[in-house]
mmCIF file of C-alpha atoms in Angstrom:
data_model
loop_
_atom_site.group_PDB
_atom_site.id
_atom_site.type_symbol
_atom_site.label_atom_id
_atom_site.label_comp_id
_atom_site.label_asym_id
_atom_site.label_seq_id
_atom_site.Cartn_x
_atom_site.Cartn_y
_atom_site.Cartn_z
ATOM 1 C CA UNK A 1 1.917 18.791 1.680
ATOM 2 C CA UNK A 2 2.922 15.342 0.827
ATOM 3 C CA UNK A 3 2.674 13.745 -2.644
ATOM 4 C CA UNK A 4 2.771 10.055 -3.753
ATOM 5 C CA UNK A 5 2.447 8.972 -7.295
ATOM 6 C CA UNK A 6 1.461 5.479 -8.016
ATOM 7 C CA UNK A 7 1.178 4.625 -11.417
ATOM 8 C CA UNK A 8 -0.564 7.328 -13.345
ATOM 9 C CA UNK A 9 -2.173 8.405 -10.016
ATOM 10 C CA UNK A 10 -0.879 11.459 -7.880
ATOM 11 C CA UNK A 11 -2.170 11.627 -4.531
ATOM 12 C CA UNK A 12 -2.144 14.824 -2.485
ATOM 13 C CA UNK A 13 -1.983 13.882 1.134
ATOM 14 C CA UNK A 14 -2.105 16.541 3.721
ATOM 15 C CA UNK A 15 -1.497 16.114 7.387
ATOM 16 C CA UNK A 16 -5.265 15.934 7.652
ATOM 17 C CA UNK A 17 -5.694 13.201 5.410
ATOM 18 C CA UNK A 18 -2.397 10.966 5.675
ATOM 19 C CA UNK A 19 -2.863 8.922 8.734
ATOM 20 C CA UNK A 20 0.059 6.547 8.029
ATOM 21 C CA UNK A 21 2.609 5.290 5.959
ATOM 22 C CA UNK A 22 4.742 2.250 6.961
ATOM 23 C CA UNK A 23 7.557 0.276 5.574
ATOM 24 C CA UNK A 24 7.974 -3.365 6.390
ATOM 25 C CA UNK A 25 11.107 -5.661 5.316
ATOM 26 C CA UNK A 26 10.859 -9.369 6.061
ATOM 27 C CA UNK A 27 13.643 -11.592 5.420
ATOM 28 C CA UNK A 28 12.805 -15.317 4.234
ATOM 29 C CA UNK A 29 13.699 -17.651 6.998
ATOM 30 C CA UNK A 30 12.780 -21.118 7.033
ATOM 31 C CA UNK A 31 12.658 -22.813 10.587
ATOM 32 C CA UNK A 32 13.713 -26.432 11.005
ATOM 33 C CA UNK A 33 12.910 -28.163 14.186
ATOM 34 C CA UNK A 34 15.506 -30.525 15.457
ATOM 35 C CA UNK A 35 15.249 -33.214 18.254
ATOM 36 C CA UNK A 36 16.807 -32.636 21.523
ATOM 37 C CA UNK A 37 18.436 -29.343 20.493
ATOM 38 C CA UNK A 38 17.468 -25.827 19.558
ATOM 39 C CA UNK A 39 15.701 -25.211 16.118
ATOM 40 C CA UNK A 40 17.893 -24.142 13.130
ATOM 41 C CA UNK A 41 17.018 -21.546 10.487
ATOM 42 C CA UNK A 42 17.747 -21.665 6.722
ATOM 43 C CA UNK A 43 17.552 -18.775 4.431
ATOM 44 C CA UNK A 44 15.197 -19.718 1.634
ATOM 45 C CA UNK A 45 14.837 -16.346 -0.260
ATOM 46 C CA UNK A 46 16.093 -12.648 -0.267
ATOM 47 C CA UNK A 47 13.652 -10.486 1.479
ATOM 48 C CA UNK A 48 10.524 -8.789 0.516
ATOM 49 C CA UNK A 49 9.268 -5.213 1.216
ATOM 50 C CA UNK A 50 5.883 -3.949 1.788
ATOM 51 C CA UNK A 51 4.457 -0.355 2.185
ATOM 52 C CA UNK A 52 1.325 0.348 4.007
ATOM 53 C CA UNK A 53 -0.615 3.697 3.107
ATOM 54 C CA UNK A 54 -3.481 4.401 5.322
ATOM 55 C CA UNK A 55 -5.215 7.741 4.292
ATOM 56 C CA UNK A 56 -8.603 9.388 4.896
ATOM 57 C CA UNK A 57 -10.569 10.819 1.654
ATOM 58 C CA UNK A 58 -13.068 13.387 1.574
ATOM 59 C CA UNK A 59 -15.883 13.597 -1.034
ATOM 60 C CA UNK A 60 -14.017 15.461 -3.946
ATOM 61 C CA UNK A 61 -10.908 12.882 -3.811
ATOM 62 C CA UNK A 62 -13.008 9.687 -4.141
ATOM 63 C CA UNK A 63 -13.367 9.459 -7.624
ATOM 64 C CA UNK A 64 -9.420 8.976 -7.867
ATOM 65 C CA UNK A 65 -9.714 6.133 -5.418
ATOM 66 C CA UNK A 66 -12.432 4.514 -7.528
ATOM 67 C CA UNK A 67 -10.053 4.960 -10.615
ATOM 68 C CA UNK A 68 -7.259 3.589 -8.595
ATOM 69 C CA UNK A 69 -9.076 0.483 -7.680
ATOM 70 C CA UNK A 70 -10.031 -0.304 -11.449
ATOM 71 C CA UNK A 71 -6.322 0.014 -12.311
ATOM 72 C CA UNK A 72 -5.352 -2.177 -9.304
ATOM 73 C CA UNK A 73 -7.850 -4.926 -10.664
ATOM 74 C CA UNK A 74 -5.516 -5.355 -13.563
ATOM 75 C CA UNK A 75 -2.793 -6.791 -11.265
ATOM 76 C CA UNK A 76 -0.033 -5.145 -13.271
ATOM 77 C CA UNK A 77 2.983 -3.398 -11.643
ATOM 78 C CA UNK A 78 2.730 0.235 -11.047
ATOM 79 C CA UNK A 79 5.814 2.691 -10.811
ATOM 80 C CA UNK A 80 6.022 4.530 -7.166
ATOM 81 C CA UNK A 81 7.747 7.795 -6.285
ATOM 82 C CA UNK A 82 7.334 9.945 -3.353
ATOM 83 C CA UNK A 83 6.828 13.659 -3.960
ATOM 84 C CA UNK A 84 10.281 14.593 -1.992
ATOM 85 C CA UNK A 85 12.044 12.873 -4.642
ATOM 86 C CA UNK A 86 12.491 9.213 -3.225
ATOM 87 C CA UNK A 87 11.658 6.463 -5.995
ATOM 88 C CA UNK A 88 10.180 3.375 -4.587
ATOM 89 C CA UNK A 89 10.264 1.673 -8.007
ATOM 90 C CA UNK A 90 7.776 -0.822 -9.422
ATOM 91 C CA UNK A 91 5.057 -2.088 -6.700
ATOM 92 C CA UNK A 92 2.097 -4.528 -6.758
ATOM 93 C CA UNK A 93 -1.214 -3.762 -4.970
ATOM 94 C CA UNK A 94 -1.826 -6.352 -2.573
ATOM 95 C CA UNK A 95 -4.872 -5.208 -1.289
ATOM 96 C CA UNK A 96 -7.180 -2.189 -0.566
ATOM 97 C CA UNK A 97 -9.558 -1.897 2.195
ATOM 98 C CA UNK A 98 -12.039 1.080 2.166
ATOM 99 C CA UNK A 99 -14.348 2.081 5.075
ATOM 100 C CA UNK A 100 -17.159 4.557 4.262
ATOM 101 C CA UNK A 101 -18.630 6.561 6.754
ATOM 102 C CA UNK A 102 -20.697 9.934 7.524
ATOM 103 C CA UNK A 103 -23.354 9.630 4.712
ATOM 104 C CA UNK A 104 -25.185 12.529 3.102
ATOM 105 C CA UNK A 105 -29.031 12.108 1.958
ATOM 106 C CA UNK A 106 -28.255 10.494 -1.410
ATOM 107 C CA UNK A 107 -26.432 7.814 0.211
ATOM 108 C CA UNK A 108 -22.903 8.722 -0.721
ATOM 109 C CA UNK A 109 -20.084 8.800 1.836
ATOM 110 C CA UNK A 110 -18.759 11.968 2.815
ATOM 111 C CA UNK A 111 -15.598 10.400 4.154
ATOM 112 C CA UNK A 112 -13.761 7.082 3.292
ATOM 113 C CA UNK A 113 -10.886 5.685 5.120
ATOM 114 C CA UNK A 114 -8.676 3.807 2.723
ATOM 115 C CA UNK A 115 -5.646 1.154 3.389
ATOM 116 C CA UNK A 116 -3.654 0.281 0.593
ATOM 117 C CA UNK A 117 -0.980 -2.488 0.846
ATOM 118 C CA UNK A 118 1.964 -2.498 -1.721
ATOM 119 C CA UNK A 119 4.372 -4.983 -2.329
ATOM 120 C CA UNK A 120 7.834 -4.114 -3.932
ATOM 121 C CA UNK A 121 8.066 -5.859 -7.416
ATOM 122 C CA UNK A 122 11.229 -6.957 -8.849
ATOM 123 C CA UNK A 123 11.469 -8.108 -12.398
ATOM 124 C CA UNK A 124 13.917 -10.963 -12.553
#
């Protein structure tokens, strides 16, 4: 079982729920076009880190997602740590995308696919 903690929200992600966890590192290069020669590149900032989390949540885990969305709306940094001890540090929730499917008679979704995009936050 894989655990991730973002802020006060502990996510239990089993192999049946966690679809993807990806990490992206982008360096700040600005392309400068030049006449009659190849372009030049200039470093304009350090780098930025992004973490993408994709999971499928079944009905009983959906209230945690709703609470997490409300916390994300506050637009404050959250502390993230992975269950095996790796400290990610402060992150900002950039976006949350939720797709609901497999509905029951009362209109509630049995399964919700969620994609959460997080950016590392460095306090200057």
